PDB file of C-alpha atoms in Angstrom:
ATOM      1  CA  MET A   1      -0.015  -0.015   0.017  1.00  0.00           C
ATOM      2  CA  LYS A   2       1.286   3.472  -0.802  1.00  0.00           C
ATOM      3  CA  GLU A   3       2.083   5.697   2.127  1.00  0.00           C
ATOM      4  CA  GLY A   4      -0.080   8.592   0.891  1.00  0.00           C
ATOM      5  CA  SER A   5      -3.059   6.289   0.546  1.00  0.00           C
ATOM      6  CA  PHE A   6      -2.741   5.133   4.163  1.00  0.00           C
ATOM      7  CA  GLU A   7      -2.473   8.724   5.414  1.00  0.00           C
ATOM      8  CA  ILE A   8      -5.656   9.649   3.509  1.00  0.00           C
ATOM      9  CA  ALA A   9      -7.485   6.593   4.896  1.00  0.00           C
ATOM     10  CA  GLU A  10      -6.347   7.609   8.414  1.00  0.00           C
ATOM     11  CA  GLN A  11      -7.703  11.131   7.914  1.00  0.00           C
ATOM     12  CA  VAL A  12     -11.095   9.786   6.760  1.00  0.00           C
ATOM     13  CA  ALA A  13     -11.201   7.303   9.650  1.00  0.00           C
ATOM     14  CA  HIS A  14     -10.426  10.023  12.160  1.00  0.00           C
ATOM     15  CA  LEU A  15     -13.208  12.180  10.665  1.00  0.00           C
ATOM     16  CA  ALA A  16     -15.604   9.197  10.858  1.00  0.00           C
ATOM     17  CA  LYS A  17     -14.690   8.581  14.457  1.00  0.00           C
ATOM     18  CA  ARG A  18     -15.461  12.187  15.327  1.00  0.00           C
ATOM     19  CA  CYS A  19     -18.825  11.920  13.537  1.00  0.00           C
ATOM     20  CA  LEU A  20     -19.718   8.868  15.641  1.00  0.00           C
ATOM     21  CA  SER A  21     -19.092  10.642  18.973  1.00  0.00           C
ATOM     22  CA  LEU A  22     -21.884  10.028  21.498  1.00  0.00           C
ATOM     23  CA  LYS A  23     -21.751  13.667  22.607  1.00  0.00           C
ATOM     24  CA  GLY A  24     -23.406  15.953  20.052  1.00  0.00           C
ATOM     25  CA  GLY A  25     -21.088  18.814  20.883  1.00  0.00           C
ATOM     26  CA  ASP A  26     -18.067  16.687  19.988  1.00  0.00           C
ATOM     27  CA  ARG A  27     -19.400  15.846  16.534  1.00  0.00           C
ATOM     28  CA  PRO A  28     -18.466  18.101  13.592  1.00  0.00           C
ATOM     29  CA  THR A  29     -21.239  19.891  11.683  1.00  0.00           C
ATOM     30  CA  MET A  30     -22.075  18.802   8.209  1.00  0.00           C
ATOM     31  CA  LYS A  31     -20.353  21.908   6.875  1.00  0.00           C
ATOM     32  CA  GLU A  32     -17.210  20.990   8.729  1.00  0.00           C
ATOM     33  CA  VAL A  33     -17.365  17.440   7.397  1.00  0.00           C
ATOM     34  CA  ALA A  34     -17.882  18.692   3.825  1.00  0.00           C
ATOM     35  CA  MET A  35     -14.882  21.069   4.134  1.00  0.00           C
ATOM     36  CA  GLU A  36     -12.594  18.360   5.504  1.00  0.00           C
ATOM     37  CA  LEU A  37     -13.680  15.895   2.765  1.00  0.00           C
ATOM     38  CA  GLU A  38     -13.091  18.522   0.108  1.00  0.00           C
ATOM     39  CA  GLY A  39      -9.607  19.040   1.521  1.00  0.00           C
ATOM     40  CA  ILE A  40      -8.875  15.292   1.444  1.00  0.00           C
ATOM     41  CA  LEU A  41     -10.165  15.040  -2.108  1.00  0.00           C
ATOM     42  CA  ALA A  42      -7.893  17.938  -3.120  1.00  0.00           C
ATOM     43  CA  VAL A  43      -4.876  16.088  -1.645  1.00  0.00           C
ATOM     44  CA  MET A  44      -5.901  12.909  -3.475  1.00  0.00           C
ATOM     45  CA  ALA A  45      -6.139  14.805  -6.803  1.00  0.00           C
ATOM     46  CA  LYS A  46      -2.488  15.961  -6.304  1.00  0.00           C
ATOM     47  CA  HIS A  47      -1.076  12.457  -5.755  1.00  0.00           C
ATOM     48  CA  PRO A  48       1.141  11.025  -8.494  1.00  0.00           C
ATOM     49  CA  GLY A  49      -1.014   9.409 -11.204  1.00  0.00           C
ATOM     50  CA  GLY A  50      -4.072  11.345 -10.212  1.00  0.00           C
ATOM     51  CA  LYS A  51      -5.165  13.988 -12.662  1.00  0.00           C
ATOM     52  CA  PRO A  52      -7.989  16.338 -11.752  1.00  0.00           C
ATOM     53  CA  GLU A  53      -8.975  16.669 -15.372  1.00  0.00           C
ATOM     54  CA  SER A  54      -9.508  12.923 -15.737  1.00  0.00           C
ATOM     55  CA  SER A  55     -13.060  11.752 -16.543  1.00  0.00           C
ATOM     56  CA  PRO A  56     -14.909   9.662 -13.972  1.00  0.00           C
ATOM     57  CA  LYS A  57     -15.007   6.695 -16.332  1.00  0.00           C
ATOM     58  CA  GLU A  58     -11.216   6.971 -16.838  1.00  0.00           C
ATOM     59  CA  ILE A  59     -10.614   7.111 -13.129  1.00  0.00           C
ATOM     60  CA  ASP A  60     -12.865   4.142 -12.455  1.00  0.00           C
ATOM     61  CA  TYR A  61     -11.046   2.101 -15.155  1.00  0.00           C
ATOM     62  CA  LEU A  62      -7.594   3.017 -13.827  1.00  0.00           C
ATOM     63  CA  LEU A  63      -8.444   2.351 -10.223  1.00  0.00           C
ATOM     64  CA  ALA A  64     -10.230  -0.949 -10.957  1.00  0.00           C
ATOM     65  CA  ALA A  65      -7.056  -2.143 -12.705  1.00  0.00           C
ATOM     66  CA  SER A  66      -5.053  -1.955  -9.447  1.00  0.00           C
ATOM     67  CA  PRO A  67      -6.559  -4.300  -6.867  1.00  0.00           C
ATOM     68  CA  SER A  68      -3.603  -3.735  -4.491  1.00  0.00           C
ATOM     69  CA  ASN A  69      -5.143  -0.399  -3.485  1.00  0.00           C
ATOM     70  CA  ALA A  70      -7.771  -1.972  -1.185  1.00  0.00           C
ATOM     71  CA  PHE A  71      -7.375  -1.958   2.568  1.00  0.00           C
ATOM     72  CA  THR A  72      -9.341  -1.970   5.839  1.00  0.00           C
ATOM     73  CA  VAL A  73      -9.127   0.770   8.459  1.00  0.00           C
ATOM     74  CA  ASP A  74     -10.221   0.011  12.080  1.00  0.00           C
ATOM     75  CA  VAL A  75     -11.577   2.938  13.977  1.00  0.00           C
ATOM     76  CA  ARG A  76     -10.801   2.456  17.642  1.00  0.00           C
ATOM     77  CA  GLY A  77     -12.495   3.902  20.735  1.00  0.00           C
ATOM     78  CA  ASP A  78     -10.821   5.627  23.606  1.00  0.00           C
ATOM     79  CA  GLU A  79     -10.036   2.237  25.278  1.00  0.00           C
ATOM     80  CA  GLY A  80      -8.518   0.731  22.097  1.00  0.00           C
ATOM     81  CA  GLU A  81     -11.548  -1.370  21.133  1.00  0.00           C
ATOM     82  CA  ILE A  82     -12.499  -1.524  17.514  1.00  0.00           C
ATOM     83  CA  ILE A  83     -15.796   0.394  17.121  1.00  0.00           C
ATOM     84  CA  THR A  84     -15.961   0.448  13.339  1.00  0.00           C
ATOM     85  CA  SER A  85     -14.172  -1.190  10.440  1.00  0.00           C
ATOM     86  CA  ILE A  86     -14.042   0.694   7.146  1.00  0.00           C
ATOM     87  CA  ASP A  87     -13.211  -1.100   3.951  1.00  0.00           C
ATOM     88  CA  TYR A  88     -11.614   1.252   1.462  1.00  0.00           C
ATOM     89  CA  ASP A  89     -11.092   0.353  -2.140  1.00  0.00           C
ATOM     90  CA  GLN A  90     -10.118   3.008  -4.659  1.00  0.00           C
ATOM     91  CA  SER A  91     -12.242   1.302  -7.304  1.00  0.00           C
ATOM     92  CA  MET A  92     -15.267   2.574  -5.265  1.00  0.00           C
ATOM     93  CA  GLN A  93     -14.522   6.101  -6.478  1.00  0.00           C
ATOM     94  CA  ASN A  94     -13.170   7.381  -3.134  1.00  0.00           C
ATOM     95  CA  GLN A  95     -16.108   5.972  -1.086  1.00  0.00           C
ATOM     96  CA  ALA A  96     -15.761   4.056   2.116  1.00  0.00           C
ATOM     97  CA  GLN A  97     -18.038   1.232   3.109  1.00  0.00           C
ATOM     98  CA  ILE A  98     -18.633   0.599   6.819  1.00  0.00           C
ATOM     99  CA  LEU A  99     -18.399  -3.118   7.506  1.00  0.00           C
ATOM    100  CA  LYS A 100     -19.335  -3.228  11.127  1.00  0.00           C
ATOM    101  CA  PRO A 101     -21.705  -0.426  12.268  1.00  0.00           C
ATOM    102  CA  TYR A 102     -21.134   1.417  15.483  1.00  0.00           C
ATOM    103  CA  GLU A 103     -23.544  -0.188  17.965  1.00  0.00           C
ATOM    104  CA  GLY A 104     -23.461   2.527  20.609  1.00  0.00           C
ATOM    105  CA  GLY A 105     -24.777   5.354  18.379  1.00  0.00           C
ATOM    106  CA  ARG A 106     -27.859   7.404  18.657  1.00  0.00           C
TER     107      ARG A 106
END
């Protein structure tokens, strides 16, 4: 796995963990989430091989051709327990799929 890809996944996982906070005041607003995700997408567009002017079909084709870009990120609680696992695969057009939902949510 490329180092930049792991750092991006960690940023997304950290944002997801903040969104799952039991205390409403600790959760970011939707505007804050959107701004952070836009920043992450901007970083992803600057990575080698990523061209912002690429068409979505071209990006899908190129990402699907590289199965080694898939990984799972565990989001851990304050005591180290895994509260959510996120499966990230670049062929999903920069989307994350939650494999195990957070059971202590609202």
